[in-house]
mmCIF file of C-alpha atoms in Angstrom:
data_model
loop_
_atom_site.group_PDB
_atom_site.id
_atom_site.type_symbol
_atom_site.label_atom_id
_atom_site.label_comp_id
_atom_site.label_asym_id
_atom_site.label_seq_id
_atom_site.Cartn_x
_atom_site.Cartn_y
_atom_site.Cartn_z
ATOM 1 C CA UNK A 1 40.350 16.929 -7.772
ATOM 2 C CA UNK A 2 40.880 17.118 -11.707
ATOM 3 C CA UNK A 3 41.625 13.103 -11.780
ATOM 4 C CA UNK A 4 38.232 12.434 -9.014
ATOM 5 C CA UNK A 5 35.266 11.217 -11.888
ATOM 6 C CA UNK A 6 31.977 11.877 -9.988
ATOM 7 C CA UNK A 7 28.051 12.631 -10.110
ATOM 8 C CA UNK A 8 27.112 16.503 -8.579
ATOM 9 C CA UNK A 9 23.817 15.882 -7.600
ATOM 10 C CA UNK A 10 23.702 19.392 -5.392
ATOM 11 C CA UNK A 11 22.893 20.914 -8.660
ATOM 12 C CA UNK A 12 19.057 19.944 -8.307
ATOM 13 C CA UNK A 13 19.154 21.054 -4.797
ATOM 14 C CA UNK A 14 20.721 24.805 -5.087
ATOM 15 C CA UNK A 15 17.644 26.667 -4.388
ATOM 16 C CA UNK A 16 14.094 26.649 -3.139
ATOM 17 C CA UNK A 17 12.605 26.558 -6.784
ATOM 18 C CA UNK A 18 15.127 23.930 -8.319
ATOM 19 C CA UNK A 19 14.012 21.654 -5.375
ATOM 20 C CA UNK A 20 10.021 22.449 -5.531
ATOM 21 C CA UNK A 21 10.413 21.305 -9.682
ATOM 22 C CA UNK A 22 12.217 18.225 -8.855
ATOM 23 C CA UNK A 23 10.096 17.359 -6.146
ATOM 24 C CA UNK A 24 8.807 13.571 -6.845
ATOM 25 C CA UNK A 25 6.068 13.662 -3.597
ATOM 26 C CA UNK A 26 3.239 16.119 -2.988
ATOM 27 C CA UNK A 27 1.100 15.950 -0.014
ATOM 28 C CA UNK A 28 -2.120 17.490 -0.275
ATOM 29 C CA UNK A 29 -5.268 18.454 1.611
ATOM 30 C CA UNK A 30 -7.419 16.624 -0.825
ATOM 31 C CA UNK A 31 -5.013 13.646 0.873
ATOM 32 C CA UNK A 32 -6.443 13.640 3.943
ATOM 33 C CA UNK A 33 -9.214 12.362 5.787
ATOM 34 C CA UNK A 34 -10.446 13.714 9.309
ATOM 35 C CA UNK A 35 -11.394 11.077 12.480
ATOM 36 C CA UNK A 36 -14.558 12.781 14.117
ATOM 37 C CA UNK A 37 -15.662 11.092 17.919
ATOM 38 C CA UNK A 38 -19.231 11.802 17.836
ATOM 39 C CA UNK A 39 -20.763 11.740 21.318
ATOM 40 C CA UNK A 40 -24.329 12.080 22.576
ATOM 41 C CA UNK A 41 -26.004 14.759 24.180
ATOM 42 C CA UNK A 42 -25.912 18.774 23.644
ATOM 43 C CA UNK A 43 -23.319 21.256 23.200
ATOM 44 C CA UNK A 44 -20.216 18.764 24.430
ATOM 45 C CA UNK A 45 -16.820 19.331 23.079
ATOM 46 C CA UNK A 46 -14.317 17.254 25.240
ATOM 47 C CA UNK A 47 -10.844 17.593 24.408
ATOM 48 C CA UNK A 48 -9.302 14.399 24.593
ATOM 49 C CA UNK A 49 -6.608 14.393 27.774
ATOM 50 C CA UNK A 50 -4.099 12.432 25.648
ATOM 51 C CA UNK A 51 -4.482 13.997 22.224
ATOM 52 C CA UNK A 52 -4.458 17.698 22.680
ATOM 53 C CA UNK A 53 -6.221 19.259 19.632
ATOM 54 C CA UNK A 54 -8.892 16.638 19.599
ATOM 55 C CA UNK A 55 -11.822 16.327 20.698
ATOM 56 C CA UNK A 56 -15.223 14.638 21.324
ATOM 57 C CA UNK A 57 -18.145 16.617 19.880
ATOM 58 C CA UNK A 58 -22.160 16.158 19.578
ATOM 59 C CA UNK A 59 -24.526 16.204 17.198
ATOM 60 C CA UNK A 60 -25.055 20.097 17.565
ATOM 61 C CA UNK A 61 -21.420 20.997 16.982
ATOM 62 C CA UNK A 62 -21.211 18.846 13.959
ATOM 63 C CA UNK A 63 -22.201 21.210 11.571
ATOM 64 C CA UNK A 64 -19.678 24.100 12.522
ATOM 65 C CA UNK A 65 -16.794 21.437 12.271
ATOM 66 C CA UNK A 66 -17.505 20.403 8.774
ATOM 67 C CA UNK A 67 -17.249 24.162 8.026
ATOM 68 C CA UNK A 68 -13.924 24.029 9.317
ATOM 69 C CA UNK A 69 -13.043 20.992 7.902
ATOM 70 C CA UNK A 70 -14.627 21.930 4.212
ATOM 71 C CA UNK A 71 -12.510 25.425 4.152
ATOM 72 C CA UNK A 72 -9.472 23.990 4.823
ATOM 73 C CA UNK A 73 -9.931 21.844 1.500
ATOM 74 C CA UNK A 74 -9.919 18.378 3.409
ATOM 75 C CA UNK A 75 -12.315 16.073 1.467
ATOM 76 C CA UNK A 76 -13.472 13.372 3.703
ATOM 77 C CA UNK A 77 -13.909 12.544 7.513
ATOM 78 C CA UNK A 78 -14.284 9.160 9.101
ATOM 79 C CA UNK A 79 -16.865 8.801 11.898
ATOM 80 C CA UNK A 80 -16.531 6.882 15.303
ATOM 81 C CA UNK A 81 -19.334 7.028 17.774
ATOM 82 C CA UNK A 82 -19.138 7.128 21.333
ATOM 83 C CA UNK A 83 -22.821 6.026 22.968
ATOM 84 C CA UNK A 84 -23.448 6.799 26.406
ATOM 85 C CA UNK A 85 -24.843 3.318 26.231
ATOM 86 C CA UNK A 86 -23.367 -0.420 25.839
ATOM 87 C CA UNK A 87 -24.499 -3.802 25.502
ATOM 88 C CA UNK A 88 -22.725 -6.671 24.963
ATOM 89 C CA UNK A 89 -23.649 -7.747 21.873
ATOM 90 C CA UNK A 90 -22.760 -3.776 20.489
ATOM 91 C CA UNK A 91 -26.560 -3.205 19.454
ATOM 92 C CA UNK A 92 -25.888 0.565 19.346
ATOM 93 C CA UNK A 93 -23.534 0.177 16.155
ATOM 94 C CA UNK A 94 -26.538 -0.937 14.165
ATOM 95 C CA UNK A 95 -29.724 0.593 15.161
ATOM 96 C CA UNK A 96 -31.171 3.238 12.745
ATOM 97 C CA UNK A 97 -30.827 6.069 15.227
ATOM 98 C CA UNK A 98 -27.286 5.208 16.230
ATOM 99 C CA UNK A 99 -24.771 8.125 16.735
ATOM 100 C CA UNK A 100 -22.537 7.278 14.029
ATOM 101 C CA UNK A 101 -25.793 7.491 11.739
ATOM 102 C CA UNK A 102 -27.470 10.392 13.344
ATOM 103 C CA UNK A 103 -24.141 12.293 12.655
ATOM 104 C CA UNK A 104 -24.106 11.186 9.453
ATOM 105 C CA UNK A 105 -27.754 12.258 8.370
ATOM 106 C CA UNK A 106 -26.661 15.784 9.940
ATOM 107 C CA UNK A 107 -23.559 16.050 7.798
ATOM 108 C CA UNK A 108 -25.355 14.747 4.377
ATOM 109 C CA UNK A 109 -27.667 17.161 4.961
ATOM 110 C CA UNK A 110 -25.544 20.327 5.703
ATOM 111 C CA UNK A 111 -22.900 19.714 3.371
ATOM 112 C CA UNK A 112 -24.011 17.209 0.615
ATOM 113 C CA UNK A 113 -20.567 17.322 -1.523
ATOM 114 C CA UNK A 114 -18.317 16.370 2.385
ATOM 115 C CA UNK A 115 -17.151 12.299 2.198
ATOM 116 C CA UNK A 116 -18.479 10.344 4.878
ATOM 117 C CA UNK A 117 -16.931 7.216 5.749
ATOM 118 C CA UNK A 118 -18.564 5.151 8.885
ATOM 119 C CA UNK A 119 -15.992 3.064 10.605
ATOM 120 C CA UNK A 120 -17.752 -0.291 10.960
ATOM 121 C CA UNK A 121 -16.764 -1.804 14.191
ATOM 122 C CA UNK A 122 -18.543 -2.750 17.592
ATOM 123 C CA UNK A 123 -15.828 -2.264 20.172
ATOM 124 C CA UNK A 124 -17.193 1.170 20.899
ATOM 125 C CA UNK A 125 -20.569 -0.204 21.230
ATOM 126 C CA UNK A 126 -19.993 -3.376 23.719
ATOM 127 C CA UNK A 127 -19.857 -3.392 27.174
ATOM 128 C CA UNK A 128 -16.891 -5.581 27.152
ATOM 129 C CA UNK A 129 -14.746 -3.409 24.509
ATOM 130 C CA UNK A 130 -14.131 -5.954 22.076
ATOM 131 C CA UNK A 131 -14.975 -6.072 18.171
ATOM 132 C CA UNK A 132 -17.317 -9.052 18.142
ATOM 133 C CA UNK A 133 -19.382 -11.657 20.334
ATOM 134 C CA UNK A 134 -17.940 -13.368 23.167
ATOM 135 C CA UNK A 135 -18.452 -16.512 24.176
ATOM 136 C CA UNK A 136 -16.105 -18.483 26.596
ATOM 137 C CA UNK A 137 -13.804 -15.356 26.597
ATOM 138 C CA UNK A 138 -13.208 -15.728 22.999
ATOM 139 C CA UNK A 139 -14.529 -13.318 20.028
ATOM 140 C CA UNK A 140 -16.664 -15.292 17.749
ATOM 141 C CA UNK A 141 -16.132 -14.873 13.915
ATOM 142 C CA UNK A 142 -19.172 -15.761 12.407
ATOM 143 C CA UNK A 143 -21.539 -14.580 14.918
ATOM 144 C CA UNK A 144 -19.885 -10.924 14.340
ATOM 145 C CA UNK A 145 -19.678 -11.080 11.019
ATOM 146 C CA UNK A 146 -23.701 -10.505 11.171
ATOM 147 C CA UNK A 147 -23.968 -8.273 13.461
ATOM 148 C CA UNK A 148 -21.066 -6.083 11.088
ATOM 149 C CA UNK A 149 -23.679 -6.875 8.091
ATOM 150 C CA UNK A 150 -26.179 -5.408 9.953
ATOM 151 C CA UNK A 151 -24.295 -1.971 11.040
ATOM 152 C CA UNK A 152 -22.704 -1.504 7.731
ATOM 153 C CA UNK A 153 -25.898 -1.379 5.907
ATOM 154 C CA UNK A 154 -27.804 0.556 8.616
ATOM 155 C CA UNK A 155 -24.746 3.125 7.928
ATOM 156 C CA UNK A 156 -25.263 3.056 4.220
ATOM 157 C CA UNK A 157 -28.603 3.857 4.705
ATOM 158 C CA UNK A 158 -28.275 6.699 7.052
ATOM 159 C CA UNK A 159 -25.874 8.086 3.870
ATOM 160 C CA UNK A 160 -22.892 7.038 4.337
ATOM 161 C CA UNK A 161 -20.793 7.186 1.254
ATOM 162 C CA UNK A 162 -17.595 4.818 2.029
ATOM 163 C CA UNK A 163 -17.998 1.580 4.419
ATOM 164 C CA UNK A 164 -14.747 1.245 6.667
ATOM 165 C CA UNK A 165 -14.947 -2.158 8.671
ATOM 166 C CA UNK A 166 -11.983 -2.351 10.991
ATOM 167 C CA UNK A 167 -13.074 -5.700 13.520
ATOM 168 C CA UNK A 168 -10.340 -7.998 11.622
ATOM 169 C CA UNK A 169 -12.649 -10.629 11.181
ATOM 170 C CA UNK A 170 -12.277 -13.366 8.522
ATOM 171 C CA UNK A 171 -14.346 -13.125 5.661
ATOM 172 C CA UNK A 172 -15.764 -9.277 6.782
ATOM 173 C CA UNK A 173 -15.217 -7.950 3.578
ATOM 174 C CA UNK A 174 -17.127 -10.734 1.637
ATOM 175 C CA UNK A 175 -19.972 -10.852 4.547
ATOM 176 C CA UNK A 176 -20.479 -7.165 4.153
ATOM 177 C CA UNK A 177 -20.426 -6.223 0.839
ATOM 178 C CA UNK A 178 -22.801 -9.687 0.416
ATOM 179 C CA UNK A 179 -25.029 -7.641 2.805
ATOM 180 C CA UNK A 180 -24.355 -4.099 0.890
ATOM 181 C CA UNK A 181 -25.552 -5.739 -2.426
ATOM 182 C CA UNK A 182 -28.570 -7.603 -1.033
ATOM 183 C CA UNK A 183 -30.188 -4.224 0.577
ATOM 184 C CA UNK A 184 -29.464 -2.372 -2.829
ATOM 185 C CA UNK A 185 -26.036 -0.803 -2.078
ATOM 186 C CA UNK A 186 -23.905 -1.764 -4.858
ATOM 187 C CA UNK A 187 -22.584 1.579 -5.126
ATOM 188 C CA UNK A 188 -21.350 1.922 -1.868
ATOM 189 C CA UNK A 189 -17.278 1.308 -1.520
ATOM 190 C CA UNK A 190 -15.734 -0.472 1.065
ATOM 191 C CA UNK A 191 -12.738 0.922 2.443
ATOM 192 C CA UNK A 192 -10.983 -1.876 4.189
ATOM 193 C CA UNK A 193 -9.251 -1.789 7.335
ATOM 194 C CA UNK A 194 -7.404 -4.949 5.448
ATOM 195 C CA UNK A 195 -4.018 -5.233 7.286
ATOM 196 C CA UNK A 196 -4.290 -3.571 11.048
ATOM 197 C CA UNK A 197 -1.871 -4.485 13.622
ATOM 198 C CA UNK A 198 -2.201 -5.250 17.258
ATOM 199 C CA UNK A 199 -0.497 -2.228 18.119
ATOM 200 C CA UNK A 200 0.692 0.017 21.040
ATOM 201 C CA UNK A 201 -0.064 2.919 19.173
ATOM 202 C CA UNK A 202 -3.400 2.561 19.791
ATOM 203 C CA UNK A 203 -3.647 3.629 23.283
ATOM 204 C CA UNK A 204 -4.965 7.346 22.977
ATOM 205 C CA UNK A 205 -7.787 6.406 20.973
ATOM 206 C CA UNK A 206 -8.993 3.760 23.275
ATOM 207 C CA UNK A 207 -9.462 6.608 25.790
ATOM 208 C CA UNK A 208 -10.978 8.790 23.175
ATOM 209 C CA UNK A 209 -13.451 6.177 21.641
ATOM 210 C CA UNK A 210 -13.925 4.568 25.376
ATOM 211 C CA UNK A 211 -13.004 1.155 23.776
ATOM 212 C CA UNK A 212 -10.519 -0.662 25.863
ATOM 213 C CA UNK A 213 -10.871 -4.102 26.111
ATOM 214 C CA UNK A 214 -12.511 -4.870 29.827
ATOM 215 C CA UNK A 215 -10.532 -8.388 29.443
ATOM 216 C CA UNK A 216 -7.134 -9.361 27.520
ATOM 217 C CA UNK A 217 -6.189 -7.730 24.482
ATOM 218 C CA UNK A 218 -6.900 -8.175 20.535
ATOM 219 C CA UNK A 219 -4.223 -10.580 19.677
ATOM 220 C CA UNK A 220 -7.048 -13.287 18.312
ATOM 221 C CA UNK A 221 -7.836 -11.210 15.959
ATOM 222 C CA UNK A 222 -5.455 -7.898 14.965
ATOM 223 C CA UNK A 223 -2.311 -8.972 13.449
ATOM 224 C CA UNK A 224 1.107 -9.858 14.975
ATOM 225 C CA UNK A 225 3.353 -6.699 14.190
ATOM 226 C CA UNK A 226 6.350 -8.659 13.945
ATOM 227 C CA UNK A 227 4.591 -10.689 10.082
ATOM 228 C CA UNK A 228 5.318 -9.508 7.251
ATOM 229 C CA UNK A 229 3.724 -11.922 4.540
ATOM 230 C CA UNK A 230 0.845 -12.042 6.592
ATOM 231 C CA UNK A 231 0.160 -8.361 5.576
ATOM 232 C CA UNK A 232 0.000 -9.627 1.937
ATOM 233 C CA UNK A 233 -2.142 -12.729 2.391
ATOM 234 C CA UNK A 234 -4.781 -10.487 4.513
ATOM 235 C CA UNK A 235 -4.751 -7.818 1.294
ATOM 236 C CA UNK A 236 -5.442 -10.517 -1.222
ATOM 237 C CA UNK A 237 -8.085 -11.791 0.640
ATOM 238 C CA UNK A 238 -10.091 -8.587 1.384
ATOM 239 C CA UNK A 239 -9.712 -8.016 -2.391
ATOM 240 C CA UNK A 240 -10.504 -11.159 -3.624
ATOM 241 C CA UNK A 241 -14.044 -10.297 -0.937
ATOM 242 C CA UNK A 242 -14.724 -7.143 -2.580
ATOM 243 C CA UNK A 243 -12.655 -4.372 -0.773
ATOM 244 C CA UNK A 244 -12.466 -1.138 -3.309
ATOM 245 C CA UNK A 245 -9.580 0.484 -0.875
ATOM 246 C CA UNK A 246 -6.870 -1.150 1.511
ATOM 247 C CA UNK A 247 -5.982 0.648 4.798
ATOM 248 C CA UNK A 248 -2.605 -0.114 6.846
ATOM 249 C CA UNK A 249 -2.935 0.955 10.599
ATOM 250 C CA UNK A 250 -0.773 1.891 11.942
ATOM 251 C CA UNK A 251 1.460 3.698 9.292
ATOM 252 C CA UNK A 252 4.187 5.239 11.136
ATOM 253 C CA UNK A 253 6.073 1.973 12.201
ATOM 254 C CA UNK A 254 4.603 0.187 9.099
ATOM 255 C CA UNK A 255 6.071 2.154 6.025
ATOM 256 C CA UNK A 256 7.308 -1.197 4.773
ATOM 257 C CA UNK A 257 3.922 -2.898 4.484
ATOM 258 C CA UNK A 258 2.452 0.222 3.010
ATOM 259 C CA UNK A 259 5.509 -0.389 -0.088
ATOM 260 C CA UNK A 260 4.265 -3.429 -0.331
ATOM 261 C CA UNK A 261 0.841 -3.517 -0.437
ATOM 262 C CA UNK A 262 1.176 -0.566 -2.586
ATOM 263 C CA UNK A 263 3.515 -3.018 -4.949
ATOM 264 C CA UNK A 264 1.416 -5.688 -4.736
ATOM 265 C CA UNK A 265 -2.298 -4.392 -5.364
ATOM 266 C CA UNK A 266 -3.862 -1.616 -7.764
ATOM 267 C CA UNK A 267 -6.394 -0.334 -5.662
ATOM 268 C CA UNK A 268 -6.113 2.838 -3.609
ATOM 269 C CA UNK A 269 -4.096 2.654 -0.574
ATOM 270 C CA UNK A 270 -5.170 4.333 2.859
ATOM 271 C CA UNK A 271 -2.185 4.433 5.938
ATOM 272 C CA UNK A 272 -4.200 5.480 8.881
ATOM 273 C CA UNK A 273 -1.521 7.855 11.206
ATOM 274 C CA UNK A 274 -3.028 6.578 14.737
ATOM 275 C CA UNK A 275 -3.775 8.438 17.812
ATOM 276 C CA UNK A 276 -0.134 7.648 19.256
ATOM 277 C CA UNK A 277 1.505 8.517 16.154
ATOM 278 C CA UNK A 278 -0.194 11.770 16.959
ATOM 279 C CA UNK A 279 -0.221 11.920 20.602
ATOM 280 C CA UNK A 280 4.061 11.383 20.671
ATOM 281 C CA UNK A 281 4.696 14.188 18.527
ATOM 282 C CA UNK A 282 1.930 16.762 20.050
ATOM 283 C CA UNK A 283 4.136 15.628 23.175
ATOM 284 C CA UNK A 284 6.938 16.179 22.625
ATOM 285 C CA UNK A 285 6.536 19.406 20.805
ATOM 286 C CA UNK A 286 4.923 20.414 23.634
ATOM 287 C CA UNK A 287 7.594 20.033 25.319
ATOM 288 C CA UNK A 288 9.891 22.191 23.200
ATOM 289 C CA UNK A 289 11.932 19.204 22.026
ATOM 290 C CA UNK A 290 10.898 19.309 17.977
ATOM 291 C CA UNK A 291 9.524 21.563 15.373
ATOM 292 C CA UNK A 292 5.839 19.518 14.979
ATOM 293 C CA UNK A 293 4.940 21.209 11.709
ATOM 294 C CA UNK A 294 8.615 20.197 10.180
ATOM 295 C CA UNK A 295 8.222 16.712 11.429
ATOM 296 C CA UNK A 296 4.586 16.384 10.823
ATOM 297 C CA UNK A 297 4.982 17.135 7.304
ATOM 298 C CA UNK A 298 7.918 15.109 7.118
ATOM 299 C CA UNK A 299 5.919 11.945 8.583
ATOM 300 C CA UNK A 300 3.018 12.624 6.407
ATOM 301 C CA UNK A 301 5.461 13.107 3.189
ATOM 302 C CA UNK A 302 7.129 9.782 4.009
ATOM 303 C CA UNK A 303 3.454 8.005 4.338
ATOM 304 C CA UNK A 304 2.885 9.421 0.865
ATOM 305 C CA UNK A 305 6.188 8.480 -0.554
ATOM 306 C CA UNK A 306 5.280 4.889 0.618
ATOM 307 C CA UNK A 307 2.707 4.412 -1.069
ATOM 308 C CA UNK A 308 -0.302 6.053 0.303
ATOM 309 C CA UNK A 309 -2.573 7.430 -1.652
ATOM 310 C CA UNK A 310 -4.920 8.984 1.245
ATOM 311 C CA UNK A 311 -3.958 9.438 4.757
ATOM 312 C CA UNK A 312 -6.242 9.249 8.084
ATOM 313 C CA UNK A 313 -4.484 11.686 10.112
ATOM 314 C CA UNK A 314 -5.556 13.425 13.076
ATOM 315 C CA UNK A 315 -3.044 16.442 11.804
ATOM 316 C CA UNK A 316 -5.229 16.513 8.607
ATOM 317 C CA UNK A 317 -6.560 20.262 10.032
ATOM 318 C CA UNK A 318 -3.148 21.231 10.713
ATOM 319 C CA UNK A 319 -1.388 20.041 7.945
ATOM 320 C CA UNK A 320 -3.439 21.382 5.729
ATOM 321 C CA UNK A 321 -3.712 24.812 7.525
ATOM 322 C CA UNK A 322 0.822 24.603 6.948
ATOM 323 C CA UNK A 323 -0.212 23.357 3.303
ATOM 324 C CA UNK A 324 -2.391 26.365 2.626
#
């Protein structure tokens, strides 16, 4: 062994401390931001069959949760309304007294300092489940890209504090903060669902959102997951249009595209940890077959380690409860 020239890199993993100083990650509460499914009516808190831990709420319970979610140190929450009813052009998204707006008014008001950001779609809004207008089967851009104008500024003005579009239309970013500036918004950030995948992961939060496509899938208009370079072209557009943060959903399968987009751009990065990111680990720990706080942490770590600066997470409560 005298003659054997060679590195000993143990010596910065001996013990508990040496490892905490030369840790080059840190995952935080202040990281995180909390999915809410607001739902209509009084005194409703359905927990959702395939994501254990999470529920549907209503306007009433609101309040309590962002006490919850405000002690535990988590800084934001991103809303998605569930309507009890649909149309098909998604007309509940953007009227005044919407749910997603209503719930926002309620949590402006009860805790001023909380970070709203309203998820700008319409597939939980249409009758038909998809993120735009239909015609001849097909989701029209342009068409859409009003009807997102006119629910992201009826969301600023019910307070919302960050925009989130998510439809994957072309040109959404530009169209909306076009809209944002006209009605005297210029203040108001727009947190870009910029590169989002046509995923599998998405199942669970089809059931909790009710938003499954009545008719084919989202292929038209979410990305292939197999592209690569697409990711990048998508991200340089939705800058170029105005976007203040990028999201990648999902972010489990994607730690790649996070690296690069993270490489690539300045602005803050968002991976969004989906509802079967969380629904295969609440599984199978469940099930006795891992440690979920050692391989939430873990996953969440490696999101941040990516590239992430924030992280939607449905195991923001959690995590930061282990953090704590």
């Amino acid at each position: 062994m005298d003659q054997i020239q060679f590195r000993r890199h143990r010596r910065l993993r001996k013990t508990a401390a040496i490892r905490s100083m030369v840790r080059e990650t840190h995952l935080r509460p202040e990281d995180f931001i909390y999915p809410l499914f607001i739902v209509e009516g009084e005194n409703k808190k359905n927990e959702i069959s395939s994501m254990p831990g999470v529920f549907q709420i209503s306007l009433d319970l609101i309040k309590n949760e962002i006490d919850e979610i405000a002690a535990l140190g988590i800084p934001a929450v991103i809303l998605f309304g569930v309507p009890d009813e649909k149309d098909d052009c998604g007309s509940g998204a953007y009227v005044d007294h919407g749910i997603v707006q209503e719930a926002t008014k309620v949590i402006k008001e009860h805790a001023p300092d909380m970070l709203v950001a309203a998820d700008t779609c319409l597939c939980e809004y249409t009758d038909h489940g998809h993120c735009g207008v239909i015609k001849d089967s097909y989701v029209q851009n342009d068409e859409s890209l009003e009807l997102l104008v006119k629910t992201a500024v009826s969301q600023a003005k019910a307070g919302a504090d960050i925009i989130a579009p998510s439809n994957m239309m072309d040109g959404f970013v530009a169209a909306i903060r076009k809209g944002l500036d006209e009605a005297g918004f210029h203040d108001i950030p727009i947190m870009s669902y910029a590169v989002k995948y046509s995923s599998a992961f998405y199942g669970p939060f089809r059931e909790a959102a009710n938003s499954t496509p009545q008719f084919g899938d989202r292929k038209t208009y979410q990305m292939d997951p197999a592209n690569r370079l697409e990711a990048l072209r998508e991200a340089a557009s939705d800058m170029e249009e105005g976007a203040d943060m990028l999201i990648v959903k999902p972010a489990l399968s994607y730690m790649d595209i996070i690296r690069e987009v993270r490489n690539e751009f300045n602005a803050p990065i968002v991976a969004y940890n989906v509802s079967g990111e969380y629904s295969l680990v609440k599984a199978a720990a469940q099930n006795g077959w891992v440690d979920e706080k050692a391989i939430v942490m873990e996953m969440l770590t490696g999101m941040k380690r990516a590239g992430a600066d924030m992280i939607i997470t449905y195991f923001a409560k959690d995590a930061a409860k282990w953090l704590g």
